[in-house]
PDB file of C-alpha atoms in Angstrom:
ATOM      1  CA  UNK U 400      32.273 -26.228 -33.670  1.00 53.00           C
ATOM      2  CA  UNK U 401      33.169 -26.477 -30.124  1.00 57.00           C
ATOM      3  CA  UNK U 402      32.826 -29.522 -27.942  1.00 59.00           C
ATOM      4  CA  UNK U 403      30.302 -29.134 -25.060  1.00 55.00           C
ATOM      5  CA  UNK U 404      31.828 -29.539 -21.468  1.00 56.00           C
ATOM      6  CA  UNK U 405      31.724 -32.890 -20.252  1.00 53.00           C
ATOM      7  CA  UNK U 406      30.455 -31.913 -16.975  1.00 54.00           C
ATOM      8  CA  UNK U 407      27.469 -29.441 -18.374  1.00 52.00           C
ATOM      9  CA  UNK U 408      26.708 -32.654 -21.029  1.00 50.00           C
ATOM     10  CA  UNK U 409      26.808 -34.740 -17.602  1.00 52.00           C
ATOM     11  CA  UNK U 410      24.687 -32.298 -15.621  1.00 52.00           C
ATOM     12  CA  UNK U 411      22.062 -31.929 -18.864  1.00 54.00           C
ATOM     13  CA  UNK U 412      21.695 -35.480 -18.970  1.00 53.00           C
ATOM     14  CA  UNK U 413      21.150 -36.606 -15.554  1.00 53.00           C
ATOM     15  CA  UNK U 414      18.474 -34.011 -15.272  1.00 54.00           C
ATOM     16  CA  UNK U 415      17.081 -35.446 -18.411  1.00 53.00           C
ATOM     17  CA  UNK U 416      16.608 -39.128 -16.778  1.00 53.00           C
ATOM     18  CA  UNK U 417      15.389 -37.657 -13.226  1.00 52.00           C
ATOM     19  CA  UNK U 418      12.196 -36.326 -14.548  1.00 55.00           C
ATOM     20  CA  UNK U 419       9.780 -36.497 -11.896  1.00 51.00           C
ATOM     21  CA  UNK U 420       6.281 -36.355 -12.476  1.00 55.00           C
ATOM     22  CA  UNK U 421       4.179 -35.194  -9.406  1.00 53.00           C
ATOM     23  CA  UNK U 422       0.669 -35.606 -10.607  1.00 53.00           C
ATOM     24  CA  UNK U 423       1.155 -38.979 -12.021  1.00 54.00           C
ATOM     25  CA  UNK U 424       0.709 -40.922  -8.420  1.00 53.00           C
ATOM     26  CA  UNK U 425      -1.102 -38.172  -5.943  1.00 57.00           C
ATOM     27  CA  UNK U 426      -4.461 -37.614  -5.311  1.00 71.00           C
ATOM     28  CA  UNK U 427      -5.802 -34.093  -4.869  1.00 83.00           C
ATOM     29  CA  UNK U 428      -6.224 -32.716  -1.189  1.00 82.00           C
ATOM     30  CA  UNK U 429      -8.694 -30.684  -0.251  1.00 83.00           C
ATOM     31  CA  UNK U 430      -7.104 -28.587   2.299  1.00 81.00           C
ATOM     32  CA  UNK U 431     -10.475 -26.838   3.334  1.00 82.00           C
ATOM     33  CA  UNK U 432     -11.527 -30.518   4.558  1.00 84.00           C
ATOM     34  CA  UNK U 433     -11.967 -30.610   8.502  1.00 83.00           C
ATOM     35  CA  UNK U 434     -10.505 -33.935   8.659  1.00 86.00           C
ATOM     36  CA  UNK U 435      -7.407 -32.278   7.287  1.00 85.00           C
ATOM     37  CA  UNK U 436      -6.902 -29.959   9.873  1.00 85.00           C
ATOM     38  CA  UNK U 437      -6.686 -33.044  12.483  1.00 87.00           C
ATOM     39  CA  UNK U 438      -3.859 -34.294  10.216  1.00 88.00           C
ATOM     40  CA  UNK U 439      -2.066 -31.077  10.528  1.00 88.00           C
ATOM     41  CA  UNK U 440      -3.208 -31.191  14.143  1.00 87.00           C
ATOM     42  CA  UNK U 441      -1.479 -34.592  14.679  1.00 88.00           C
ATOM     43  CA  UNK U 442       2.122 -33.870  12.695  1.00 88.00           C
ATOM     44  CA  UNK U 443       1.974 -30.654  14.971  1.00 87.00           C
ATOM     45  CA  UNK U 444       1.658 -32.728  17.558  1.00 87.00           C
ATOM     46  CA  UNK U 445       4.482 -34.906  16.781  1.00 88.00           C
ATOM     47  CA  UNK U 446       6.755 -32.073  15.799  1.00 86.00           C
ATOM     48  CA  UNK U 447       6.650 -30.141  19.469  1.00 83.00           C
ATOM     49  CA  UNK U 448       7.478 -33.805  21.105  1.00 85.00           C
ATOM     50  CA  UNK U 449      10.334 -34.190  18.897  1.00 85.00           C
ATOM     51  CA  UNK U 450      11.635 -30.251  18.747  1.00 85.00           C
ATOM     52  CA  UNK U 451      10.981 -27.190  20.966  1.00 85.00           C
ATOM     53  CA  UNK U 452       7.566 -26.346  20.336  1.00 86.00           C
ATOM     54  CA  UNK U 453       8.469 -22.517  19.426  1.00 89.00           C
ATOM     55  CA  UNK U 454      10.669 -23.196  17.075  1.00 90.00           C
ATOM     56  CA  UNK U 455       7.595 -24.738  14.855  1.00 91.00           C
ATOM     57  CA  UNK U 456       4.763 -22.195  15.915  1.00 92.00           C
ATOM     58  CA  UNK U 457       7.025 -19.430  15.334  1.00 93.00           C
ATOM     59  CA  UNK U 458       7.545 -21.327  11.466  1.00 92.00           C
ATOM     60  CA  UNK U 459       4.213 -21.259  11.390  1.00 93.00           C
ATOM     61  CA  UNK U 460       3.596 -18.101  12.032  1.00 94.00           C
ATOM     62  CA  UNK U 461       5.932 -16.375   9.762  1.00 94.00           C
ATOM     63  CA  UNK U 462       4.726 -18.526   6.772  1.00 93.00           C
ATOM     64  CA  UNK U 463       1.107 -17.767   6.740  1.00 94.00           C
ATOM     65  CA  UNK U 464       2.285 -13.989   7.619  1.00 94.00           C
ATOM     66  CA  UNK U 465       4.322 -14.720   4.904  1.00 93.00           C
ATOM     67  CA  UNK U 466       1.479 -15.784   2.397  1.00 92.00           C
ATOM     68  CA  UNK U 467      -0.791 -12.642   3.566  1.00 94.00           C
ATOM     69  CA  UNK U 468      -3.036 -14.287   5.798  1.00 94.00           C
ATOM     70  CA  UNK U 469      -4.164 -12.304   8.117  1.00 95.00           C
ATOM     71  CA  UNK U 470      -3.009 -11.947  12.203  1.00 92.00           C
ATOM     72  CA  UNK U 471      -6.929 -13.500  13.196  1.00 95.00           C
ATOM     73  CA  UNK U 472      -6.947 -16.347  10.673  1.00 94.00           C
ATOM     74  CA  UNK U 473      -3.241 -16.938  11.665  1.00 94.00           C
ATOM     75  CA  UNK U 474      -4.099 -16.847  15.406  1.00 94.00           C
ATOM     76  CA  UNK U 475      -7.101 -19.101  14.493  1.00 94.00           C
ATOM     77  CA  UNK U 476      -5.576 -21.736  12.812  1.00 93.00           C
ATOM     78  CA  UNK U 477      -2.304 -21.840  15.656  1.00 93.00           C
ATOM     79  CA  UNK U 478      -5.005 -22.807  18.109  1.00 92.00           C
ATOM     80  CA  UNK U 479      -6.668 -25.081  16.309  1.00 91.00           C
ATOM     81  CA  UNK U 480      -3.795 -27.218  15.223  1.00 90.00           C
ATOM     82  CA  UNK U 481      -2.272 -26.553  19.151  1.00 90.00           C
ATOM     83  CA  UNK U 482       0.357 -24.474  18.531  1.00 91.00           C
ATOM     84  CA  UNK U 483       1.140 -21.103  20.736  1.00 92.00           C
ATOM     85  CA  UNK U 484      -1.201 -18.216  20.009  1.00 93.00           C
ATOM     86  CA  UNK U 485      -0.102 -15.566  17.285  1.00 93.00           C
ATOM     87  CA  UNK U 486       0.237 -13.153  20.308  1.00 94.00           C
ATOM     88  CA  UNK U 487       3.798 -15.285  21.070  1.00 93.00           C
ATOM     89  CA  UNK U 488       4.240 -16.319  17.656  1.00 93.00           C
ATOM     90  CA  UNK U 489       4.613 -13.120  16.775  1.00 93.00           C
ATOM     91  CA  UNK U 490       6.899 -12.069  19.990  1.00 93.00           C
ATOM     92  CA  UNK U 491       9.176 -14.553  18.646  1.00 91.00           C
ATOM     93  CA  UNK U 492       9.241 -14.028  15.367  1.00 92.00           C
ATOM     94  CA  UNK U 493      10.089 -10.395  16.503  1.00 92.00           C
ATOM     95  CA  UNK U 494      13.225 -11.825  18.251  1.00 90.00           C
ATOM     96  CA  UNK U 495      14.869 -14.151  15.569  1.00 89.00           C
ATOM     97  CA  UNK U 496      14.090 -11.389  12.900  1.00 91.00           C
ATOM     98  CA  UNK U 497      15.111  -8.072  15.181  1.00 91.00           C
ATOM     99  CA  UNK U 498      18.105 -10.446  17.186  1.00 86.00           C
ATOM    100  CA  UNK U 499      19.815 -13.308  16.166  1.00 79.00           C
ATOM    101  CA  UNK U 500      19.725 -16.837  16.020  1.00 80.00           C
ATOM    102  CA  UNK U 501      21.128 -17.699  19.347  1.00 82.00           C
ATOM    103  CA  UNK U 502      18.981 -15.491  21.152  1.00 83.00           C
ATOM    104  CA  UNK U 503      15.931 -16.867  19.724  1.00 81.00           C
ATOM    105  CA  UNK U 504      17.305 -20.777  20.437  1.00 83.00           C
ATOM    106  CA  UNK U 505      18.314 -20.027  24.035  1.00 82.00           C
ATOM    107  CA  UNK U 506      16.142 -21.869  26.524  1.00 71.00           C
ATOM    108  CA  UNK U 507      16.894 -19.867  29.769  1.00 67.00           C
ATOM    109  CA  UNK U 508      14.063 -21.801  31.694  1.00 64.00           C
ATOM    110  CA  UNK U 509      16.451 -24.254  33.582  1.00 58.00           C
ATOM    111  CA  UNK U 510      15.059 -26.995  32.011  1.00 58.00           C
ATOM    112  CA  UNK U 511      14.827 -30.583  33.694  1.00 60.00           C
ATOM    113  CA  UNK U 512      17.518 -31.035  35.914  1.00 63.00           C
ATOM    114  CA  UNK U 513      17.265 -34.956  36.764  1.00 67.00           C
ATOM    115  CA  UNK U 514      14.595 -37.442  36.805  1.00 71.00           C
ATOM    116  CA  UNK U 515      11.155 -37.038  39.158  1.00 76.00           C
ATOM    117  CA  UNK U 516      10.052 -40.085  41.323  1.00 78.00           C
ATOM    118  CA  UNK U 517       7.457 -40.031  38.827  1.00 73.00           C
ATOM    119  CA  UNK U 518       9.545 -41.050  35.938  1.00 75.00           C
ATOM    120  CA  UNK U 519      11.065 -43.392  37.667  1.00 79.00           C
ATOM    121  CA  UNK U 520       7.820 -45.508  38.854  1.00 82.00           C
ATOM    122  CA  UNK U 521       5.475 -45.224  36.164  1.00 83.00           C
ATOM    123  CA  UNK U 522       3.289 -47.682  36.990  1.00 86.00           C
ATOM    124  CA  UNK U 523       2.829 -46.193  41.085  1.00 88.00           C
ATOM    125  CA  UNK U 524       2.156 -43.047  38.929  1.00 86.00           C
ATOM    126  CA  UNK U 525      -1.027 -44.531  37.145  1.00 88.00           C
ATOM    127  CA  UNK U 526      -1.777 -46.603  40.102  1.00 91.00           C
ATOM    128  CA  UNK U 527      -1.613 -43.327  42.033  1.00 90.00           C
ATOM    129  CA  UNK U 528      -3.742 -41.354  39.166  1.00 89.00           C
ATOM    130  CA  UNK U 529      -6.471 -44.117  39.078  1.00 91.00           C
ATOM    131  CA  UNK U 530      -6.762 -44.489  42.916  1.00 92.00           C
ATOM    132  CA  UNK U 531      -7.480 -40.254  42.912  1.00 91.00           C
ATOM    133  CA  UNK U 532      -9.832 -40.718  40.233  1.00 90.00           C
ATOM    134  CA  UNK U 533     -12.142 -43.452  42.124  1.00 90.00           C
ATOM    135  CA  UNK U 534     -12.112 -41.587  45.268  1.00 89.00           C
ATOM    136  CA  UNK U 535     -13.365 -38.245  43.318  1.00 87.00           C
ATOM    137  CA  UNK U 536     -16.172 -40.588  41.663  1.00 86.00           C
ATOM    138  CA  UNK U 537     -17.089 -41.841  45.463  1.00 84.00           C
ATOM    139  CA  UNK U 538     -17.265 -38.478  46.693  1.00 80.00           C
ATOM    140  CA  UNK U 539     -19.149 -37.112  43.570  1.00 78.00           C
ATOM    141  CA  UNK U 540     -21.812 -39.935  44.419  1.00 74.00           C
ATOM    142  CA  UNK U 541     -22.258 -39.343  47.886  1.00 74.00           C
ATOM    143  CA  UNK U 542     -22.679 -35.921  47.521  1.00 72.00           C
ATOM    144  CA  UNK U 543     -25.111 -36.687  45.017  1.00 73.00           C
ATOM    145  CA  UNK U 544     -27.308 -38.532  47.844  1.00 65.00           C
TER     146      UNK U 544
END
């Protein structure tokens, strides 16, 4: 009888303790929920401030492609959850499949080239902003007489 390898009997065993057990702990979602879709809306959110904002739309959009949804429900749910329409989605998705990576990362917008006065003086900006606003309301309210 032969010996079994010490690195499969190593391998079998660690699998053996790391059992996981996924319904143990979690509740069931009900992904038809509205109050869902403003969860999804909010992580979307989060993910365009941290990472260019095609990058996830165009994930999006090849996914529920993907999964057989169709182009209107896939359009439908992009602008509901505020990412780009399936129109650009799909442009996209046309590049990274039909191109290459590096085309379909390459920003050629120039981007931000230094800091605006506005980023600089925050507080003028909202000072500035809230100064508009009250002389808009005046003006609404004399027209209004």
């Amino acid at each position: 009888m032969t010996r079994p390898n010490k690195r499969k009997k190593h391998t079998t065993r660690s699998e053996e303790d790391v059992m996981i057990q996924i319904d143990d702990d979690v509740d069931d979602i009900n992904f038809e929920d509205p109050s869902v879709l403003n969860d999804i809306s909010d992580l979307f959110f989060f993910c365009k401030q941290q990472i260019n904002s095609r990058f996830i739309s165009t994930l999006v959009y090849m996914s529920l492609r993907h999964f057989g949804h169709s182009w209107r429900e896939t359009d439908d749910f992009m602008k509901e959850i505020g990412a780009m329409t399936a129109k650009t989605s799909k442009k996209w998705a046309h590049v990274l499949v039909n191109s290459d990576l590096d085309e379909f990362t390459t920003d050629e917008r120039g981007g931000k080239r230094g800091d605006s006065f506005w980023d600089n003086y925050r507080d003028l900006e909202l000072e500035a902003k809230d100064l508009f606003l009250q002389n808009v309301q005046k003006k609404n309210h004399l027209l209004r007489l």
